[in-house]
Tab-separated table of C-alpha atoms in Angstrom:
chain	number	residue	atom	x	y	z
A	1	UNK	CA	118.328	-10.065	63.201
A	2	UNK	CA	120.265	-12.580	65.344
A	3	UNK	CA	123.741	-11.643	63.665
A	4	UNK	CA	123.055	-8.097	64.377
A	5	UNK	CA	122.381	-8.993	68.427
A	6	UNK	CA	125.433	-11.003	68.402
A	7	UNK	CA	127.489	-8.212	66.804
A	8	UNK	CA	126.279	-5.912	69.187
A	9	UNK	CA	126.998	-8.104	72.259
A	10	UNK	CA	130.588	-8.418	70.916
A	11	UNK	CA	131.308	-4.739	70.511
A	12	UNK	CA	130.027	-4.321	73.946
A	13	UNK	CA	132.278	-7.368	75.213
A	14	UNK	CA	134.838	-5.366	73.215
A	15	UNK	CA	134.416	-2.090	74.790
A	16	UNK	CA	134.174	-3.631	78.336
A	17	UNK	CA	137.527	-5.243	77.742
A	18	UNK	CA	139.206	-2.020	76.443
A	19	UNK	CA	137.995	-0.288	79.550
A	20	UNK	CA	139.614	-3.158	81.685
A	21	UNK	CA	142.532	-2.849	79.886
A	22	UNK	CA	143.131	1.202	80.374
A	23	UNK	CA	142.123	0.518	84.339
A	24	UNK	CA	145.199	-1.970	84.473
A	25	UNK	CA	147.320	0.249	82.711
A	26	UNK	CA	146.245	3.152	84.927
A	27	UNK	CA	147.049	0.679	87.629
A	28	UNK	CA	150.500	0.079	86.554
A	29	UNK	CA	151.331	3.630	86.070
A	30	UNK	CA	150.346	4.274	89.342
A	31	UNK	CA	152.383	1.469	90.859
A	32	UNK	CA	155.272	2.560	88.958
A	33	UNK	CA	155.027	5.946	90.343
A	34	UNK	CA	154.878	4.416	93.952
A	35	UNK	CA	157.753	2.173	93.537
A	36	UNK	CA	159.881	5.007	92.137
A	37	UNK	CA	159.061	7.300	95.401
A	38	UNK	CA	159.417	4.213	97.610
A	39	UNK	CA	162.907	3.575	96.397
A	40	UNK	CA	164.618	6.945	96.227
A	41	UNK	CA	167.957	6.586	97.418
A	42	UNK	CA	167.845	9.356	100.075
A	43	UNK	CA	164.559	8.069	101.456
A	44	UNK	CA	166.117	4.876	101.774
A	45	UNK	CA	169.123	6.504	103.568
A	46	UNK	CA	166.914	8.381	106.196
A	47	UNK	CA	165.078	5.058	106.823
A	48	UNK	CA	168.511	3.164	107.514
A	49	UNK	CA	169.675	5.979	109.740
A	50	UNK	CA	166.411	5.818	111.772
A	51	UNK	CA	166.355	2.370	112.542
A	52	UNK	CA	170.157	1.548	112.205
A	53	UNK	CA	169.942	0.213	115.584
A	54	UNK	CA	167.214	-2.441	115.037
A	55	UNK	CA	168.692	-3.294	111.444
A	56	UNK	CA	172.226	-3.751	112.608
A	57	UNK	CA	173.363	-3.282	108.673
A	58	UNK	CA	176.890	-3.120	107.854
A	59	UNK	CA	178.457	-2.398	104.333
A	60	UNK	CA	179.335	-5.717	102.312
A	61	UNK	CA	182.951	-6.624	102.188
A	62	UNK	CA	184.264	-7.130	98.418
A	63	UNK	CA	184.966	-10.782	99.340
A	64	UNK	CA	181.010	-11.044	99.825
A	65	UNK	CA	180.538	-10.224	96.007
A	66	UNK	CA	181.118	-12.502	93.264
A	67	UNK	CA	180.347	-12.635	89.603
A	68	UNK	CA	177.469	-14.343	87.713
A	69	UNK	CA	180.431	-16.744	86.118
A	70	UNK	CA	181.100	-18.026	89.923
A	71	UNK	CA	177.856	-19.040	90.191
A	72	UNK	CA	177.344	-22.873	89.389
A	73	UNK	CA	174.882	-23.828	86.549
A	74	UNK	CA	171.881	-25.769	87.661
A	75	UNK	CA	172.586	-29.405	86.658
A	76	UNK	CA	176.269	-28.650	86.107
A	77	UNK	CA	178.535	-31.146	86.400
A	78	UNK	CA	181.487	-30.633	89.457
A	79	UNK	CA	184.811	-30.789	88.285
A	80	UNK	CA	186.384	-34.427	88.256
A	81	UNK	CA	189.055	-33.713	91.112
A	82	UNK	CA	186.182	-32.576	93.587
A	83	UNK	CA	186.230	-35.058	96.164
A	84	UNK	CA	183.131	-34.051	98.218
A	85	UNK	CA	180.898	-34.296	94.970
A	86	UNK	CA	182.418	-37.736	94.050
A	87	UNK	CA	181.640	-38.864	97.725
A	88	UNK	CA	177.971	-37.678	97.496
A	89	UNK	CA	177.580	-39.115	94.192
A	90	UNK	CA	178.652	-42.495	95.246
A	91	UNK	CA	176.228	-42.224	98.344
A	92	UNK	CA	173.428	-41.386	96.411
A	93	UNK	CA	174.014	-44.322	94.388
A	94	UNK	CA	174.148	-46.695	97.484
A	95	UNK	CA	170.598	-48.209	98.320
A	96	UNK	CA	169.587	-47.656	101.945
A	97	UNK	CA	170.957	-43.880	102.270
A	98	UNK	CA	169.383	-42.431	105.341
A	99	UNK	CA	168.476	-38.805	106.421
A	100	UNK	CA	171.174	-38.925	108.839
A	101	UNK	CA	173.585	-40.113	106.098
A	102	UNK	CA	174.289	-43.885	107.834
A	103	UNK	CA	173.881	-46.258	105.369
A	104	UNK	CA	172.183	-49.648	106.164
A	105	UNK	CA	174.068	-52.700	104.992
A	106	UNK	CA	171.205	-55.318	104.966
A	107	UNK	CA	173.570	-57.987	104.248
A	108	UNK	CA	175.221	-57.724	107.431
A	109	UNK	CA	172.755	-56.088	109.239
A	110	UNK	CA	175.058	-53.410	110.682
A	111	UNK	CA	174.757	-49.499	110.306
A	112	UNK	CA	177.877	-47.558	109.020
A	113	UNK	CA	178.049	-43.726	109.700
């Protein structure tokens, strides 16, 4: 009797989960339809024209577009001839680097900027 009751309970739980999955799938379909409606190019164009004064949008220029290969990889080592990167690396190795970029020379008591 106990095993039959547990089996019925598990079946009821499975049906509840299946109903929840169906509800979530319906919600996803509805959200996809909403997204499709909201991102229609002609609708967006009308919105841009209606709110052009507030948005002050301008077309992008060719110099603003870069390729994926132009974006540095996370943790990438800069080129050896990169003076700025070398200076930053040297400063980060020194002890006592403040937020403003001034280093504290504790031996002489002077502050360099």
